Amino acid sequence: MRIILLGPPGAGKGTQAKKIATEFEICHVSTGEIFRKAVTEQTPLGKKASDYLDKGLLVPDEIVEEIVESRLDMSDCCKGWVLDGFPRTVNQAKSLEKYMRQKVLTLDKVVNIKVSFEYLIERFTGRRSCESCGATFHINYSPPKTSGICDKCGGKLIIRKDDEIETVKKRLEVYESSTFPLIDHYDQKHLLINVDGSKTIEEVFADIMQYLKDEDKP
Ligand code: AP5
């Protein structure tokens, strides 16, 4: 199974991608998580990416494309993958299509998680992320068992630097101008599924599963 998740910042892509990856035993590839880890570890990639992340801008296509291709080439991705945060521009989508043609791979579905602006702001303000493993919580909708502590690894929960309101506004603008056109791109290829992301986490997951399992039937 190979799936792409689309949706504005805060729509729940990361939350659903982790659940889909567990359900189908496939690899979850989040470009945002790759960049945040690189920034924390101050690797050369992190140094290149940090300014873009802090400003809510997209990291240049050629950097992202190289990172994604080398991640998809790893052995744990051979059973399939769910992409969260990539592609984010039509150029990135075309580069992924070229990569998949070369590897003779097919894309099963593109899931577009639709959420209105009012819900998004609430999600940003309540989001807490583990600084060690990147797990995501929400103070109201998926709270950790112990406040401020990650359930999965015991790490400290923090507010992401790019969740500050001015950066969020920029990220939403960038989404509208650069990523929104991908909806049409994949609709024209008859790969697009739209789900209502304003429902609860479990309801959104059930809706996605309904589509993907129907797709999986012989
Ligand atoms: P990235 O990490 O991909 O950020 P994003 O797309 O802006 O998405 P988010 O991680 O903010 O949100 P999400 O949709 O995953 O929502 P989540 O599940 O956390 O990218 C960060 C940066 O990296 C970019 O700005 C850019 O600089 C760079 N970058 C990354 N990829 C790139 C690319 N391809 N090209 C160029 N640059 C790139 O949910 C949000 C909150 O809501 C959580 O607290 C969650 O618990 C809660 N929640 C989720 N679902 C629900 C629900 N149904 N009901 C209630 N609460 C919910």
mmCIF file of C-alpha atoms and ligand atoms in Angstrom:
data_model
loop_
_atom_site.group_PDB
_atom_site.id
_atom_site.type_symbol
_atom_site.label_atom_id
_atom_site.label_comp_id
_atom_site.label_asym_id
_atom_site.label_seq_id
_atom_site.Cartn_x
_atom_site.Cartn_y
_atom_site.Cartn_z
ATOM 1 C CA MET A 1 0.000 0.000 0.000
ATOM 2 C CA ARG A 2 1.393 3.421 -0.971
ATOM 3 C CA ILE A 3 -0.495 6.467 0.194
ATOM 4 C CA ILE A 4 -0.039 10.222 0.285
ATOM 5 C CA LEU A 5 -1.749 12.378 2.920
ATOM 6 C CA LEU A 6 -2.645 15.930 1.967
ATOM 7 C CA GLY A 7 -4.194 18.641 4.098
ATOM 8 C CA PRO A 8 -3.385 22.013 5.602
ATOM 9 C CA PRO A 9 -0.960 22.381 8.515
ATOM 10 C CA GLY A 10 -2.615 20.979 11.654
ATOM 11 C CA ALA A 11 -5.220 18.937 9.731
ATOM 12 C CA GLY A 12 -4.124 15.719 11.412
ATOM 13 C CA LYS A 13 -1.842 14.237 8.745
ATOM 14 C CA GLY A 14 0.782 13.087 11.240
ATOM 15 C CA THR A 15 -1.860 11.684 13.616
ATOM 16 C CA GLN A 16 -3.575 9.678 10.874
ATOM 17 C CA ALA A 17 -0.340 8.660 9.122
ATOM 18 C CA LYS A 18 0.910 6.933 12.288
ATOM 19 C CA LYS A 19 -2.358 5.012 12.620
ATOM 20 C CA ILE A 20 -2.415 4.012 8.934
ATOM 21 C CA ALA A 21 1.216 2.874 9.086
ATOM 22 C CA THR A 22 0.439 0.687 12.115
ATOM 23 C CA GLU A 23 -2.709 -0.746 10.539
ATOM 24 C CA PHE A 24 -1.061 -1.746 7.242
ATOM 25 C CA GLU A 25 2.419 -2.356 8.717
ATOM 26 C CA ILE A 26 3.963 0.127 6.318
ATOM 27 C CA CYS A 27 6.496 2.877 6.731
ATOM 28 C CA HIS A 28 5.459 6.375 7.909
ATOM 29 C CA VAL A 29 7.578 9.040 6.229
ATOM 30 C CA SER A 30 7.119 12.558 7.613
ATOM 31 C CA THR A 31 9.342 15.189 6.012
ATOM 32 C CA GLY A 32 8.515 17.606 8.852
ATOM 33 C CA GLU A 33 9.773 15.064 11.425
ATOM 34 C CA ILE A 34 12.913 14.382 9.381
ATOM 35 C CA PHE A 35 13.683 18.109 9.297
ATOM 36 C CA ARG A 36 12.874 18.732 12.977
ATOM 37 C CA LYS A 37 15.149 15.851 14.025
ATOM 38 C CA ALA A 38 17.935 17.175 11.794
ATOM 39 C CA VAL A 39 17.524 20.670 13.296
ATOM 40 C CA THR A 40 17.645 19.298 16.865
ATOM 41 C CA GLU A 41 20.745 17.246 16.065
ATOM 42 C CA GLN A 42 22.301 20.205 14.207
ATOM 43 C CA THR A 43 23.247 18.060 11.231
ATOM 44 C CA PRO A 44 24.221 19.742 7.917
ATOM 45 C CA LEU A 45 20.643 19.129 6.707
ATOM 46 C CA GLY A 46 19.280 20.665 9.911
ATOM 47 C CA LYS A 47 21.449 23.756 9.432
ATOM 48 C CA LYS A 48 20.145 24.169 5.865
ATOM 49 C CA ALA A 49 16.490 23.600 6.867
ATOM 50 C CA SER A 50 16.150 25.447 10.170
ATOM 51 C CA ASP A 51 15.667 28.939 8.775
ATOM 52 C CA TYR A 52 12.870 27.753 6.457
ATOM 53 C CA LEU A 53 11.090 25.911 9.282
ATOM 54 C CA ASP A 54 11.347 28.864 11.667
ATOM 55 C CA LYS A 55 9.838 31.189 9.053
ATOM 56 C CA GLY A 56 7.086 28.750 8.027
ATOM 57 C CA LEU A 57 8.511 28.524 4.496
ATOM 58 C CA LEU A 58 9.054 25.457 2.356
ATOM 59 C CA VAL A 59 12.492 23.896 2.225
ATOM 60 C CA PRO A 60 13.654 24.029 -1.458
ATOM 61 C CA ASP A 61 12.316 21.176 -3.598
ATOM 62 C CA GLU A 62 15.692 19.710 -4.548
ATOM 63 C CA ILE A 63 16.693 19.252 -0.876
ATOM 64 C CA VAL A 64 13.374 17.604 0.057
ATOM 65 C CA GLU A 65 13.263 15.354 -3.006
ATOM 66 C CA GLU A 66 16.706 13.920 -2.313
ATOM 67 C CA ILE A 67 15.826 13.263 1.353
ATOM 68 C CA VAL A 68 12.567 11.517 0.463
ATOM 69 C CA GLU A 69 14.060 9.337 -2.255
ATOM 70 C CA SER A 70 16.844 8.100 -0.008
ATOM 71 C CA ARG A 71 14.298 7.406 2.772
ATOM 72 C CA LEU A 72 12.015 5.466 0.389
ATOM 73 C CA ASP A 73 14.986 3.409 -0.789
ATOM 74 C CA MET A 74 15.482 2.044 2.741
ATOM 75 C CA SER A 75 14.508 -1.578 3.318
ATOM 76 C CA ASP A 76 11.697 -0.832 5.817
ATOM 77 C CA CYS A 77 9.799 0.988 3.031
ATOM 78 C CA CYS A 78 9.699 -2.040 0.713
ATOM 79 C CA LYS A 79 6.256 -3.178 1.984
ATOM 80 C CA GLY A 80 4.778 0.249 1.321
ATOM 81 C CA TRP A 81 4.589 3.716 2.793
ATOM 82 C CA VAL A 82 2.412 6.593 3.841
ATOM 83 C CA LEU A 83 3.809 10.033 3.042
ATOM 84 C CA ASP A 84 2.955 12.842 5.452
ATOM 85 C CA GLY A 85 4.024 16.328 4.360
ATOM 86 C CA PHE A 86 5.366 15.288 0.960
ATOM 87 C CA PRO A 87 4.741 16.166 -1.822
ATOM 88 C CA ARG A 88 3.965 19.792 -1.062
ATOM 89 C CA THR A 89 4.410 21.356 -4.487
ATOM 90 C CA VAL A 90 3.469 20.202 -7.974
ATOM 91 C CA ASN A 91 7.192 19.931 -8.748
ATOM 92 C CA GLN A 92 7.673 17.587 -5.763
ATOM 93 C CA ALA A 93 4.713 15.500 -6.987
ATOM 94 C CA LYS A 94 6.247 15.228 -10.461
ATOM 95 C CA SER A 95 9.587 14.241 -8.989
ATOM 96 C CA LEU A 96 7.881 11.521 -6.911
ATOM 97 C CA GLU A 97 6.081 10.282 -10.046
ATOM 98 C CA LYS A 98 9.419 10.055 -11.877
ATOM 99 C CA TYR A 99 10.987 8.162 -8.951
ATOM 100 C CA MET A 100 8.031 5.741 -8.839
ATOM 101 C CA ARG A 101 8.177 5.126 -12.600
ATOM 102 C CA GLN A 102 11.867 4.297 -12.306
ATOM 103 C CA LYS A 103 11.161 1.856 -9.452
ATOM 104 C CA VAL A 104 7.990 0.490 -11.143
ATOM 105 C CA LEU A 105 5.825 1.419 -8.142
ATOM 106 C CA THR A 106 2.187 2.513 -8.143
ATOM 107 C CA LEU A 107 0.417 4.991 -5.897
ATOM 108 C CA ASP A 108 -2.790 3.587 -4.356
ATOM 109 C CA LYS A 109 -4.540 6.669 -2.988
ATOM 110 C CA VAL A 110 -4.127 10.299 -2.001
ATOM 111 C CA VAL A 111 -6.117 11.159 1.125
ATOM 112 C CA ASN A 112 -7.014 14.828 1.463
ATOM 113 C CA ILE A 113 -7.929 15.735 5.061
ATOM 114 C CA LYS A 114 -10.218 18.765 4.923
ATOM 115 C CA VAL A 115 -10.475 20.958 8.007
ATOM 116 C CA SER A 116 -11.809 24.495 8.330
ATOM 117 C CA PHE A 117 -9.639 27.344 9.602
ATOM 118 C CA GLU A 118 -11.357 27.663 13.034
ATOM 119 C CA TYR A 119 -10.534 24.037 13.908
ATOM 120 C CA LEU A 120 -6.951 24.417 12.727
ATOM 121 C CA ILE A 121 -6.152 27.248 15.129
ATOM 122 C CA GLU A 122 -7.484 25.197 18.054
ATOM 123 C CA ARG A 123 -5.309 22.266 16.979
ATOM 124 C CA PHE A 124 -2.148 24.338 16.803
ATOM 125 C CA THR A 125 -2.667 25.953 20.161
ATOM 126 C CA GLY A 126 -3.331 22.608 21.880
ATOM 127 C CA ARG A 127 -0.641 20.556 20.153
ATOM 128 C CA ARG A 128 2.227 19.216 22.255
ATOM 129 C CA SER A 129 5.086 17.306 20.603
ATOM 130 C CA CYS A 130 7.684 15.058 22.144
ATOM 131 C CA GLU A 131 11.126 16.596 21.753
ATOM 132 C CA SER A 132 12.710 13.115 21.765
ATOM 133 C CA CYS A 133 10.536 10.874 19.566
ATOM 134 C CA GLY A 134 8.257 13.392 17.790
ATOM 135 C CA ALA A 135 5.000 11.808 19.058
ATOM 136 C CA THR A 136 2.090 14.245 18.927
ATOM 137 C CA PHE A 137 -0.576 14.936 21.559
ATOM 138 C CA HIS A 138 -3.332 17.468 22.037
ATOM 139 C CA ILE A 139 -4.143 18.878 25.454
ATOM 140 C CA ASN A 140 -7.900 18.332 24.880
ATOM 141 C CA TYR A 141 -8.308 15.720 22.131
ATOM 142 C CA SER A 142 -5.477 13.260 22.722
ATOM 143 C CA PRO A 143 -3.873 14.237 26.038
ATOM 144 C CA PRO A 144 -0.833 12.406 27.400
ATOM 145 C CA LYS A 145 -1.396 10.252 30.499
ATOM 146 C CA THR A 146 0.885 12.569 32.486
ATOM 147 C CA SER A 147 0.850 16.251 31.587
ATOM 148 C CA GLY A 148 4.052 17.334 29.826
ATOM 149 C CA ILE A 149 5.446 13.786 29.480
ATOM 150 C CA CYS A 150 5.399 11.613 26.345
ATOM 151 C CA ASP A 151 3.439 8.350 26.807
ATOM 152 C CA LYS A 152 5.678 6.557 24.318
ATOM 153 C CA CYS A 153 9.211 7.395 25.452
ATOM 154 C CA GLY A 154 8.921 9.524 28.608
ATOM 155 C CA GLY A 155 10.405 12.525 26.770
ATOM 156 C CA LYS A 156 9.467 16.142 27.448
ATOM 157 C CA LEU A 157 6.461 17.558 25.576
ATOM 158 C CA ILE A 158 7.020 20.934 23.988
ATOM 159 C CA ILE A 159 5.176 23.461 21.839
ATOM 160 C CA ARG A 160 6.672 23.381 18.339
ATOM 161 C CA LYS A 161 8.530 26.580 17.513
ATOM 162 C CA ASP A 162 6.638 26.892 14.219
ATOM 163 C CA ASP A 163 3.271 26.713 16.062
ATOM 164 C CA GLU A 164 3.572 30.367 17.095
ATOM 165 C CA ILE A 165 0.661 32.294 15.605
ATOM 166 C CA GLU A 166 2.650 34.450 13.127
ATOM 167 C CA THR A 167 4.472 31.388 11.760
ATOM 168 C CA VAL A 168 1.196 29.449 11.582
ATOM 169 C CA LYS A 169 -0.332 32.239 9.471
ATOM 170 C CA LYS A 170 2.631 32.051 7.102
ATOM 171 C CA ARG A 171 2.386 28.245 6.889
ATOM 172 C CA LEU A 172 -1.310 28.491 6.021
ATOM 173 C CA GLU A 173 -0.538 31.054 3.284
ATOM 174 C CA VAL A 174 2.191 28.814 1.880
ATOM 175 C CA TYR A 175 -0.238 25.872 1.943
ATOM 176 C CA GLU A 176 -2.816 27.850 -0.060
ATOM 177 C CA SER A 177 -0.350 28.994 -2.705
ATOM 178 C CA SER A 178 1.931 25.948 -3.081
ATOM 179 C CA THR A 179 0.215 22.803 -1.780
ATOM 180 C CA PHE A 180 -3.499 23.368 -2.453
ATOM 181 C CA PRO A 181 -2.978 22.918 -6.257
ATOM 182 C CA LEU A 182 -1.989 19.289 -5.553
ATOM 183 C CA ILE A 183 -5.627 18.475 -4.785
ATOM 184 C CA ASP A 184 -6.526 19.154 -8.402
ATOM 185 C CA HIS A 185 -3.360 17.418 -9.609
ATOM 186 C CA TYR A 186 -4.343 14.136 -7.908
ATOM 187 C CA ASP A 187 -8.057 14.522 -8.605
ATOM 188 C CA GLN A 188 -7.275 14.572 -12.324
ATOM 189 C CA LYS A 189 -5.413 11.286 -11.840
ATOM 190 C CA HIS A 190 -8.515 9.793 -10.076
ATOM 191 C CA LEU A 191 -6.503 9.066 -6.952
ATOM 192 C CA LEU A 192 -8.067 11.566 -4.555
ATOM 193 C CA ILE A 193 -10.208 10.731 -1.513
ATOM 194 C CA ASN A 194 -11.626 13.624 0.544
ATOM 195 C CA VAL A 195 -12.251 13.046 4.247
ATOM 196 C CA ASP A 196 -13.830 15.351 6.803
ATOM 197 C CA GLY A 197 -10.982 16.090 9.218
ATOM 198 C CA SER A 198 -13.173 18.011 11.658
ATOM 199 C CA LYS A 199 -14.490 14.742 13.120
ATOM 200 C CA THR A 200 -12.754 13.028 16.040
ATOM 201 C CA ILE A 201 -9.401 11.318 15.488
ATOM 202 C CA GLU A 202 -11.054 7.868 15.585
ATOM 203 C CA GLU A 203 -13.874 8.884 13.226
ATOM 204 C CA VAL A 204 -11.446 10.339 10.681
ATOM 205 C CA PHE A 205 -9.385 7.150 10.882
ATOM 206 C CA ALA A 206 -12.489 4.974 10.390
ATOM 207 C CA ASP A 207 -13.475 7.006 7.312
ATOM 208 C CA ILE A 208 -9.996 6.669 5.818
ATOM 209 C CA MET A 209 -9.967 2.924 6.531
ATOM 210 C CA GLN A 210 -13.334 2.505 4.866
ATOM 211 C CA TYR A 211 -11.928 3.969 1.632
ATOM 212 C CA LEU A 212 -8.568 2.194 1.794
ATOM 213 C CA LYS A 213 -9.974 -1.214 2.663
ATOM 214 C CA ASP A 214 -12.522 -0.946 -0.162
ATOM 215 C CA GLU A 215 -9.589 -0.131 -2.421
ATOM 216 C CA ASP A 216 -7.669 -3.138 -1.116
ATOM 217 C CA LYS A 217 -10.450 -5.611 -2.034
ATOM 218 C CA PRO A 218 -9.732 -7.783 -5.066
HETATM 219 P P1 AP5 B 1 5.171 19.443 8.773
HETATM 220 O O1 AP5 B 1 5.633 18.857 10.038
HETATM 221 O O2 AP5 B 1 4.822 18.541 7.642
HETATM 222 O O3 AP5 B 1 4.001 20.424 9.138
HETATM 223 P P2 AP5 B 1 2.543 20.649 8.519
HETATM 224 O O4 AP5 B 1 2.183 20.111 7.208
HETATM 225 O O5 AP5 B 1 2.414 22.115 8.637
HETATM 226 O O6 AP5 B 1 1.666 19.778 9.387
HETATM 227 P P3 AP5 B 1 1.631 19.693 10.924
HETATM 228 O O7 AP5 B 1 2.694 18.767 11.388
HETATM 229 O O8 AP5 B 1 1.591 21.065 11.532
HETATM 230 O O9 AP5 B 1 0.170 19.126 11.150
HETATM 231 P P4 AP5 B 1 -0.493 17.712 10.866
HETATM 232 O O10 AP5 B 1 -1.429 17.836 9.701
HETATM 233 O O11 AP5 B 1 0.524 16.628 10.811
HETATM 234 O O12 AP5 B 1 -1.375 17.601 12.176
HETATM 235 P P5 AP5 B 1 -1.167 16.736 13.511
HETATM 236 O O13 AP5 B 1 -1.471 15.307 13.238
HETATM 237 O O14 AP5 B 1 0.122 17.092 14.166
HETATM 238 O O15 AP5 B 1 6.257 20.465 8.205
HETATM 239 C C1 AP5 B 1 6.892 21.420 9.016
HETATM 240 C C2 AP5 B 1 7.829 22.272 8.170
HETATM 241 O O16 AP5 B 1 8.830 21.436 7.532
HETATM 242 C C3 AP5 B 1 7.186 23.016 7.003
HETATM 243 O O17 AP5 B 1 6.614 24.249 7.403
HETATM 244 C C4 AP5 B 1 8.377 23.203 6.059
HETATM 245 O O18 AP5 B 1 9.218 24.242 6.495
HETATM 246 C C5 AP5 B 1 9.122 21.894 6.218
HETATM 247 N N1 AP5 B 1 8.685 20.855 5.270
HETATM 248 C C6 AP5 B 1 8.102 19.666 5.586
HETATM 249 N N2 AP5 B 1 7.825 18.974 4.481
HETATM 250 C C7 AP5 B 1 8.226 19.730 3.436
HETATM 251 C C8 AP5 B 1 8.177 19.556 2.028
HETATM 252 N N3 AP5 B 1 7.660 18.459 1.454
HETATM 253 N N4 AP5 B 1 8.680 20.545 1.245
HETATM 254 C C9 AP5 B 1 9.224 21.650 1.784
HETATM 255 N N5 AP5 B 1 9.292 21.889 3.112
HETATM 256 C C10 AP5 B 1 8.788 20.925 3.933
HETATM 257 O O19 AP5 B 1 -2.408 17.315 14.367
HETATM 258 C C11 AP5 B 1 -2.382 18.647 14.887
HETATM 259 C C12 AP5 B 1 -2.933 18.644 16.334
HETATM 260 O O20 AP5 B 1 -4.325 18.331 16.309
HETATM 261 C C13 AP5 B 1 -2.280 17.594 17.256
HETATM 262 O O21 AP5 B 1 -2.214 18.128 18.535
HETATM 263 C C14 AP5 B 1 -3.267 16.400 17.212
HETATM 264 O O22 AP5 B 1 -3.236 15.644 18.401
HETATM 265 C C15 AP5 B 1 -4.606 17.104 17.024
HETATM 266 N N6 AP5 B 1 -5.556 16.372 16.174
HETATM 267 C C16 AP5 B 1 -5.284 15.667 15.044
HETATM 268 N N7 AP5 B 1 -6.421 15.181 14.509
HETATM 269 C C17 AP5 B 1 -7.433 15.617 15.316
HETATM 270 C C18 AP5 B 1 -8.873 15.439 15.288
HETATM 271 N N8 AP5 B 1 -9.474 14.745 14.312
HETATM 272 N N9 AP5 B 1 -9.605 16.033 16.277
HETATM 273 C C19 AP5 B 1 -8.991 16.734 17.279
HETATM 274 N N10 AP5 B 1 -7.640 16.924 17.362
HETATM 275 C C20 AP5 B 1 -6.873 16.368 16.388
#
